[in-house]
Short mmCIF file of C-alpha atoms in Angstrom, two decimals:
data_model
loop_
_atom_site.label_atom_id
_atom_site.label_comp_id
_atom_site.label_asym_id
_atom_site.label_seq_id
_atom_site.Cartn_x
_atom_site.Cartn_y
_atom_site.Cartn_z
CA MET C 1 -0.14 0.22 0.18
CA ILE C 2 1.38 3.30 -0.94
CA LEU C 3 -0.09 5.98 1.70
CA SER C 4 -1.71 9.33 0.51
CA GLY C 5 0.94 11.82 -0.11
CA ASN C 6 3.75 9.35 -0.85
CA ILE C 7 5.17 8.12 -4.22
CA SER C 8 6.48 4.75 -3.20
CA THR C 9 6.28 1.88 -0.66
CA ALA C 10 8.72 -1.22 0.06
CA LYS C 11 8.31 -4.89 0.70
CA SER C 12 11.15 -6.88 2.63
CA ILE C 13 11.97 -10.32 1.44
CA GLU C 14 14.01 -12.47 3.70
CA ILE C 15 16.56 -14.70 1.94
CA ASN C 16 17.64 -18.14 3.63
CA ASN C 17 21.27 -18.66 3.68
CA ASP C 18 21.87 -22.29 3.26
CA THR C 19 24.76 -24.50 2.65
CA ILE C 20 23.63 -26.06 -0.69
CA VAL C 21 25.98 -25.56 -3.59
CA GLU C 22 23.48 -24.73 -6.25
CA LEU C 23 23.14 -22.32 -9.26
CA ASP C 24 21.93 -18.65 -8.65
CA GLU C 25 18.19 -18.60 -8.10
CA THR C 26 15.63 -15.87 -8.84
CA ILE C 27 12.65 -14.49 -7.07
CA VAL C 28 10.27 -12.75 -9.61
CA VAL C 29 7.43 -10.35 -8.19
CA TYR C 30 4.58 -9.29 -10.37
CA LEU C 31 2.50 -6.30 -9.68
CA GLY C 32 -1.02 -6.99 -9.44
CA LYS C 33 -3.87 -4.39 -10.57
CA PRO C 34 -3.98 -1.81 -8.29
CA MET C 35 -7.35 -1.65 -6.28
CA THR C 36 -7.84 2.01 -5.98
CA ASP C 37 -6.70 5.36 -7.54
CA ALA C 38 -4.04 4.03 -9.70
CA VAL C 39 -3.40 2.06 -13.15
CA LEU C 40 -0.72 -0.52 -13.71
CA GLY C 41 2.50 0.72 -15.29
CA THR C 42 4.75 -1.00 -17.94
CA ASN C 43 7.51 -1.90 -15.24
CA SER C 44 5.22 -4.39 -13.39
CA VAL C 45 7.78 -7.51 -13.02
CA HIS C 46 10.57 -7.31 -10.38
CA THR C 47 13.31 -9.87 -10.40
CA VAL C 48 15.66 -10.76 -7.31
CA THR C 49 18.52 -12.82 -8.15
CA ILE C 50 19.86 -14.79 -5.30
CA MET C 51 23.63 -15.17 -5.62
CA ASP C 52 24.80 -18.51 -4.07
CA ASP C 53 27.76 -18.04 -2.13
CA ASP C 54 28.48 -21.73 -0.98
CA GLU C 55 31.42 -23.92 -2.09
CA ALA C 56 31.84 -27.68 -2.06
CA GLN C 57 34.47 -29.11 -0.01
CA VAL C 58 36.85 -31.45 -2.05
CA ASN C 59 38.91 -34.30 0.01
CA TRP C 60 41.34 -37.10 -1.42
CA ASN C 61 39.14 -40.38 -1.51
CA PRO C 62 40.89 -42.43 -0.30
CA ASP C 63 43.43 -40.40 1.39
CA SER C 64 46.01 -43.39 1.76
CA GLN C 65 46.41 -46.38 0.01
CA SER C 66 49.06 -48.85 -0.76
CA VAL C 67 49.93 -50.44 -4.23
CA ASN C 68 52.77 -53.06 -5.24
CA GLU C 69 55.76 -51.83 -6.96
CA ASP C 70 54.66 -53.79 -9.82
CA ALA C 71 50.93 -52.40 -9.85
CA GLY C 72 51.71 -50.31 -13.10
CA THR C 73 49.41 -47.42 -12.14
CA VAL C 74 47.50 -45.89 -8.97
CA THR C 75 44.64 -43.93 -9.30
CA VAL C 76 44.03 -40.66 -7.44
CA THR C 77 40.43 -39.47 -6.73
CA ALA C 78 39.33 -35.92 -5.51
CA LYS C 79 35.87 -35.98 -4.30
CA LEU C 80 33.32 -33.29 -3.38
CA ASP C 81 31.06 -33.43 -0.39
CA GLN C 82 28.16 -32.44 -2.86
CA PRO C 83 28.27 -31.77 -6.81
CA ASP C 84 28.84 -28.10 -7.98
CA PRO C 85 26.13 -28.06 -10.83
CA GLY C 86 27.60 -24.72 -12.46
CA GLU C 87 31.35 -24.79 -11.78
CA THR C 88 34.37 -26.73 -12.98
CA ILE C 89 36.30 -27.20 -10.05
CA THR C 90 40.33 -27.40 -10.46
CA VAL C 91 42.35 -29.42 -7.95
CA THR C 92 46.30 -28.77 -7.86
CA TYR C 93 48.83 -30.34 -5.71
CA SER C 94 52.43 -30.47 -4.77
CA LEU C 95 54.39 -33.69 -4.38
CA THR C 96 56.45 -35.02 -1.29
CA GLY C 97 57.33 -38.33 -0.06
CA SER C 98 60.28 -40.86 0.04
CA ALA C 99 59.72 -41.99 -3.58
CA LEU C 100 61.36 -40.08 -6.27
CA GLN C 101 59.66 -38.50 -9.23
CA GLY C 102 61.24 -40.13 -12.52
CA VAL C 103 62.78 -42.78 -10.47
CA ASP C 104 60.11 -44.45 -8.37
CA TYR C 105 56.94 -43.01 -10.14
CA ILE C 106 55.81 -40.61 -12.97
CA ASP C 107 53.55 -38.02 -12.45
CA ASP C 108 52.50 -35.49 -15.46
CA GLY C 109 51.67 -32.73 -12.89
CA ASP C 110 48.22 -31.99 -14.52
CA PRO C 111 45.61 -31.00 -11.96
CA ILE C 112 42.42 -32.90 -11.36
CA GLN C 113 39.24 -31.51 -12.98
CA ILE C 114 35.82 -32.08 -11.65
CA THR C 115 33.16 -31.08 -14.21
CA PRO C 116 29.81 -29.39 -13.16
CA GLY C 117 27.41 -31.75 -11.85
CA ALA C 118 30.30 -34.38 -11.26
CA ILE C 119 31.00 -35.69 -7.64
CA SER C 120 34.65 -36.59 -8.26
CA GLY C 121 37.56 -36.30 -10.69
CA GLN C 122 40.47 -38.92 -11.33
CA LYS C 123 44.07 -38.99 -12.57
CA GLN C 124 46.55 -41.73 -12.69
CA ILE C 125 50.22 -41.99 -11.39
CA THR C 126 52.67 -44.57 -13.00
CA ILE C 127 54.58 -46.78 -10.69
CA ILE C 128 58.09 -47.70 -11.82
CA ASN C 129 58.89 -51.29 -11.29
CA ASP C 130 62.68 -51.41 -10.29
CA THR C 131 64.98 -54.35 -9.11
CA LEU C 132 66.42 -52.59 -6.05
CA VAL C 133 65.96 -53.99 -2.67
CA GLU C 134 64.52 -51.02 -0.67
CA LEU C 135 62.18 -49.95 2.07
CA ASP C 136 58.65 -49.07 1.05
CA GLU C 137 58.18 -45.52 -0.15
CA THR C 138 55.56 -42.85 -0.26
CA ILE C 139 54.29 -40.64 -2.54
CA ILE C 140 52.49 -37.82 -0.72
CA LEU C 141 50.10 -35.38 -2.68
CA LYS C 142 49.37 -32.05 -0.75
CA MET C 143 46.33 -30.47 -2.03
CA ASP C 144 46.72 -26.88 -2.89
CA ASP C 145 43.84 -24.38 -2.46
CA PRO C 146 41.39 -25.63 -5.31
CA THR C 147 39.38 -23.38 -7.92
CA ASN C 148 35.78 -22.85 -7.02
CA ALA C 149 35.75 -25.10 -4.06
CA GLN C 150 37.19 -25.39 -0.54
CA LYS C 151 39.80 -27.80 1.02
CA GLY C 152 38.09 -30.31 3.12
CA THR C 153 39.90 -32.26 6.01
CA LYS C 154 41.59 -34.95 3.98
CA THR C 155 44.09 -32.88 2.23
CA ASP C 156 47.26 -35.08 2.31
CA ASN C 157 47.05 -38.15 0.10
CA THR C 158 49.61 -40.93 1.02
CA ILE C 159 50.38 -43.63 -1.35
CA THR C 160 52.55 -46.31 -0.12
CA ILE C 161 54.92 -48.15 -2.83
CA ALA C 162 55.23 -51.74 -1.50
CA ASP C 163 58.57 -52.91 -2.53
CA ASN C 164 58.49 -56.35 -4.10
CA ASP C 165 62.05 -57.00 -4.53
CA PHE C 166 64.21 -59.63 -2.56
CA PRO C 167 67.80 -60.12 -2.46
CA ASN C 168 69.55 -62.98 -3.87
CA ILE C 169 70.94 -65.50 -1.11
CA GLU C 170 74.33 -67.42 -2.32
CA TRP C 171 77.37 -68.83 -0.86
CA GLN C 172 80.41 -66.51 -1.01
CA ILE C 173 82.33 -69.25 -2.80
CA ILE C 174 80.88 -72.33 -4.51
CA SER C 175 83.76 -74.91 -3.90
CA GLN C 176 86.84 -75.38 -2.06
CA SER C 177 89.19 -78.17 -0.66
CA ILE C 178 90.21 -78.86 2.93
CA ALA C 179 92.87 -81.64 4.17
CA GLU C 180 91.22 -84.40 6.41
CA GLY C 181 91.79 -83.52 10.11
CA ASN C 182 90.13 -82.21 13.06
CA THR C 183 89.42 -78.86 12.02
CA GLN C 184 86.47 -76.53 11.56
CA ILE C 185 85.51 -74.37 8.46
CA ALA C 186 83.05 -71.62 8.16
CA LEU C 187 80.74 -71.68 5.15
CA ILE C 188 79.41 -68.36 4.44
CA ALA C 189 76.16 -67.38 2.87
CA SER C 190 75.47 -63.75 1.89
CA LEU C 191 72.84 -61.57 0.39
CA ASP C 192 73.79 -59.40 -2.80
CA GLN C 193 71.70 -56.65 -1.30
CA VAL C 194 70.66 -55.58 2.43
CA TYR C 195 67.39 -56.51 3.49
CA THR C 196 65.73 -54.34 6.26
CA LYS C 197 62.21 -55.45 6.56
CA ALA C 198 62.83 -58.92 8.13
CA ASP C 199 65.12 -61.73 8.57
CA VAL C 200 66.10 -63.90 5.75
CA THR C 201 66.08 -67.55 6.71
CA ALA C 202 66.89 -70.90 4.58
CA SER C 203 67.52 -74.38 5.06
CA VAL C 204 70.75 -76.35 3.55
CA THR C 205 70.50 -79.75 2.68
CA VAL C 206 73.49 -81.96 2.49
CA SER C 207 74.60 -84.70 0.03
CA GLY C 208 78.07 -85.92 -1.66
CA THR C 209 80.08 -88.91 -0.98
CA ALA C 210 81.28 -88.12 2.60
CA THR C 211 79.47 -89.47 5.40
CA SER C 212 78.11 -87.46 8.22
CA THR C 213 79.28 -88.15 11.70
CA LYS C 214 82.17 -90.21 10.37
CA ASP C 215 83.80 -87.52 8.07
CA TYR C 216 82.36 -84.59 9.13
CA LEU C 217 79.97 -82.91 11.74
CA LEU C 218 77.31 -80.35 10.74
CA LEU C 219 75.23 -79.45 13.96
CA ASP C 220 73.02 -77.00 12.26
CA ASN C 221 71.61 -76.65 8.77
CA ASN C 222 69.67 -73.63 9.17
CA LEU C 223 70.70 -70.00 7.98
CA ARG C 224 69.48 -66.71 9.67
CA ILE C 225 70.45 -63.55 8.13
CA VAL C 226 69.22 -60.90 10.60
CA LYS C 227 67.86 -57.82 8.59
CA GLY C 228 69.98 -55.26 8.09
CA THR C 229 73.08 -57.42 7.78
CA THR C 230 74.25 -59.45 4.78
CA SER C 231 75.56 -62.78 5.90
CA ASP C 232 75.45 -65.69 8.09
CA ALA C 233 77.77 -68.94 8.27
CA LEU C 234 77.44 -72.79 9.12
CA THR C 235 80.27 -74.37 10.57
CA VAL C 236 81.48 -77.71 9.51
CA THR C 237 83.90 -80.14 11.53
CA ILE C 238 86.06 -82.06 9.35
CA LYS C 239 87.00 -85.34 11.15
CA GLU C 240 90.33 -87.31 11.13
CA ASP C 241 90.43 -91.04 10.32
CA GLN C 242 93.17 -93.51 9.47
CA ASP C 243 91.42 -94.83 6.45
CA VAL C 244 93.17 -94.67 2.95
CA GLU C 245 90.26 -93.56 0.90
CA PRO C 246 89.33 -91.37 -2.08
CA ASN C 247 88.76 -87.85 -1.69
CA GLU C 248 85.16 -87.17 -0.66
CA THR C 249 82.76 -84.24 -1.05
CA ILE C 250 80.23 -82.29 1.00
CA ILE C 251 77.43 -80.69 -1.07
CA LEU C 252 75.50 -78.15 0.60
CA SER C 253 72.65 -76.72 -1.21
CA ILE C 254 70.53 -73.78 -0.02
CA VAL C 255 66.76 -74.34 -0.13
CA ASN C 256 63.48 -72.84 0.96
CA PRO C 257 64.60 -69.45 1.37
CA VAL C 258 62.07 -66.78 3.01
CA ASN C 259 62.63 -63.06 2.00
CA ALA C 260 65.43 -64.03 -0.47
CA THR C 261 65.88 -65.75 -4.08
CA LEU C 262 68.29 -68.54 -4.83
CA THR C 263 70.96 -68.04 -7.51
CA ALA C 264 72.95 -70.47 -9.26
CA THR C 265 75.70 -70.24 -6.60
CA SER C 266 73.37 -71.74 -3.95
CA VAL C 267 75.26 -74.84 -4.11
CA HIS C 268 78.65 -75.19 -2.36
CA THR C 269 80.91 -78.18 -3.14
CA LEU C 270 83.51 -78.91 -0.13
CA THR C 271 86.12 -81.51 -0.94
CA ILE C 272 87.89 -83.52 1.70
CA THR C 273 91.45 -84.41 0.63
CA ASP C 274 92.56 -87.70 2.31
CA LYS C 275 96.07 -87.52 3.53
CA ASP C 276 96.29 -91.20 4.89
CA LEU C 277 98.61 -93.50 2.92
CA PRO C 278 98.95 -97.33 2.94
CA TYR C 279 101.95 -99.16 4.34
CA VAL C 280 103.90 -101.18 1.75
CA GLU C 281 105.80 -104.33 2.91
CA TRP C 282 107.14 -107.57 1.25
CA ALA C 283 104.38 -110.35 1.39
CA LEU C 284 107.06 -112.87 2.60
CA GLU C 285 110.24 -111.57 4.60
CA THR C 286 112.11 -114.64 3.46
CA GLN C 287 111.89 -117.71 1.29
CA VAL C 288 114.22 -120.42 0.29
CA VAL C 289 114.31 -122.02 -3.36
CA ASP C 290 116.48 -124.46 -4.99
CA GLU C 291 118.98 -123.43 -7.55
CA ASP C 292 116.95 -125.51 -10.08
CA ARG C 293 113.81 -123.86 -9.50
CA GLY C 294 114.00 -121.84 -12.41
CA LEU C 295 111.73 -118.59 -11.62
CA VAL C 296 110.85 -117.28 -8.16
CA SER C 297 108.26 -114.40 -7.28
CA VAL C 298 108.95 -111.97 -4.68
CA SER C 299 105.63 -110.20 -3.99
CA ALA C 300 105.15 -106.50 -2.28
CA ARG C 301 101.49 -105.56 -0.88
CA LEU C 302 99.74 -102.73 0.75
CA ASP C 303 98.06 -102.89 4.04
CA GLN C 304 95.14 -100.94 2.35
CA VAL C 305 94.11 -100.38 -1.22
CA HIS C 306 95.04 -96.95 -2.57
CA PRO C 307 92.20 -95.55 -4.29
CA ARG C 308 93.60 -92.36 -5.43
CA ALA C 309 96.86 -93.16 -7.39
CA ASP C 310 99.11 -95.99 -8.24
CA VAL C 311 101.96 -96.74 -5.87
CA SER C 312 105.47 -96.90 -7.14
CA ILE C 313 108.06 -98.63 -5.27
CA GLN C 314 111.80 -98.53 -5.76
CA TYR C 315 113.94 -101.31 -4.31
CA THR C 316 117.75 -102.16 -4.13
CA LEU C 317 119.46 -105.51 -4.23
CA THR C 318 122.14 -106.72 -1.94
CA GLY C 319 123.52 -110.19 -0.69
CA THR C 320 126.23 -112.81 -1.54
CA ALA C 321 124.49 -113.82 -4.80
CA THR C 322 125.46 -111.81 -7.90
CA ASN C 323 122.78 -110.43 -10.28
CA GLY C 324 123.78 -111.80 -13.78
CA VAL C 325 125.92 -114.63 -12.27
CA ASP C 326 123.63 -116.34 -9.79
CA TYR C 327 120.23 -114.76 -10.99
CA THR C 328 118.79 -112.32 -13.40
CA LEU C 329 116.78 -109.39 -12.52
CA ASP C 330 116.39 -106.10 -14.04
CA ILE C 331 116.33 -103.07 -11.62
CA ASP C 332 113.27 -101.54 -12.03
CA THR C 333 110.34 -99.67 -10.05
CA LEU C 334 107.63 -102.00 -8.64
CA THR C 335 104.02 -100.55 -9.28
CA ILE C 336 100.85 -101.50 -7.50
CA LYS C 337 97.87 -100.17 -9.26
CA LYS C 338 95.15 -98.24 -7.75
CA GLU C 339 92.25 -100.29 -7.06
CA ASN C 340 88.66 -99.49 -6.01
CA ASP C 341 87.82 -102.65 -3.90
CA SER C 342 88.87 -103.24 -0.28
CA THR C 343 91.27 -106.30 -1.01
CA PRO C 344 95.07 -105.40 -0.49
CA TYR C 345 96.49 -105.81 -3.80
CA LEU C 346 99.83 -107.96 -4.42
CA SER C 347 101.92 -106.66 -7.17
CA LYS C 348 104.81 -109.34 -8.39
CA PHE C 349 108.06 -109.25 -9.70
CA MET C 350 109.92 -112.36 -11.24
CA MET C 351 113.56 -113.41 -10.95
CA THR C 352 115.28 -115.69 -13.39
CA GLN C 353 117.72 -118.09 -11.90
CA ARG C 354 121.18 -118.45 -13.74
CA LEU C 355 121.59 -121.83 -15.37
CA ASN C 356 124.58 -123.99 -14.18
#
């Protein structure tokens, strides 16, 4: 109502302030036909535009995740608490963490765009699969102030790259020889890279021609390389005996590793070289033969078979009989051939009696 004598009047409209992200809205007020003493003019429609002042909140969703080093890519998602129907929201970020750009991952640096009406936007980061044994590493995306939105509470996105590499476990040397005797030898197994996540364990199987407890003692056949270190050792005791025998082998193979992988150098051959020698003697100390016997055999023998080599024996001749007059014998070396059985081998040489 415009009072008599006045030229205008006003009506207040109360605007409700909400938290909904929405398009600008309008209130359109139409003048009706005046009831008395006035006619409707041309400007009879009034539009009030309510400018929305709300912005969505954007968070990382999820704000932490773990991927294996061989995953290839990881998806990063920025999510709104409510869609914005009218604005494109741009999310930029900075990178920190223990992982290195270009070494452990590749990020193109492009921002994440959330289009009008959408609830989220995504991008992918490439994970580089290397062969280094290392700790799990992190990529941390720290959200900048987004365009057309506000930062929420989850503004740091931590991506953990779980390392999938293990060190190689192997013997430091793959073969060696040691003389028979009451002695100990340390066999060292080592890693090619330090492993810091957990202990490395493995078992050792034993084969070969040597006999346990008779030729050697191995009290423990388990390896444990404590995390952060690179080696462990097994102790083998080599025993002494009096047997003349072939050189013998102890073959130690690393098996069933945990937190490590095997290589071609996981087998160690330890050769025990025998130092015992047989005794050589005449089969008979004396014998008596008639002058007309013709031939007589004199035999030398070993107390044990020598399996490793022929035995060569030199001899000399003395006595009252004369070689070439009373008997004939060429001075030579007597040889007992190596044998593989357990029967002492007799080697003979012949003497020819001189004819009367």
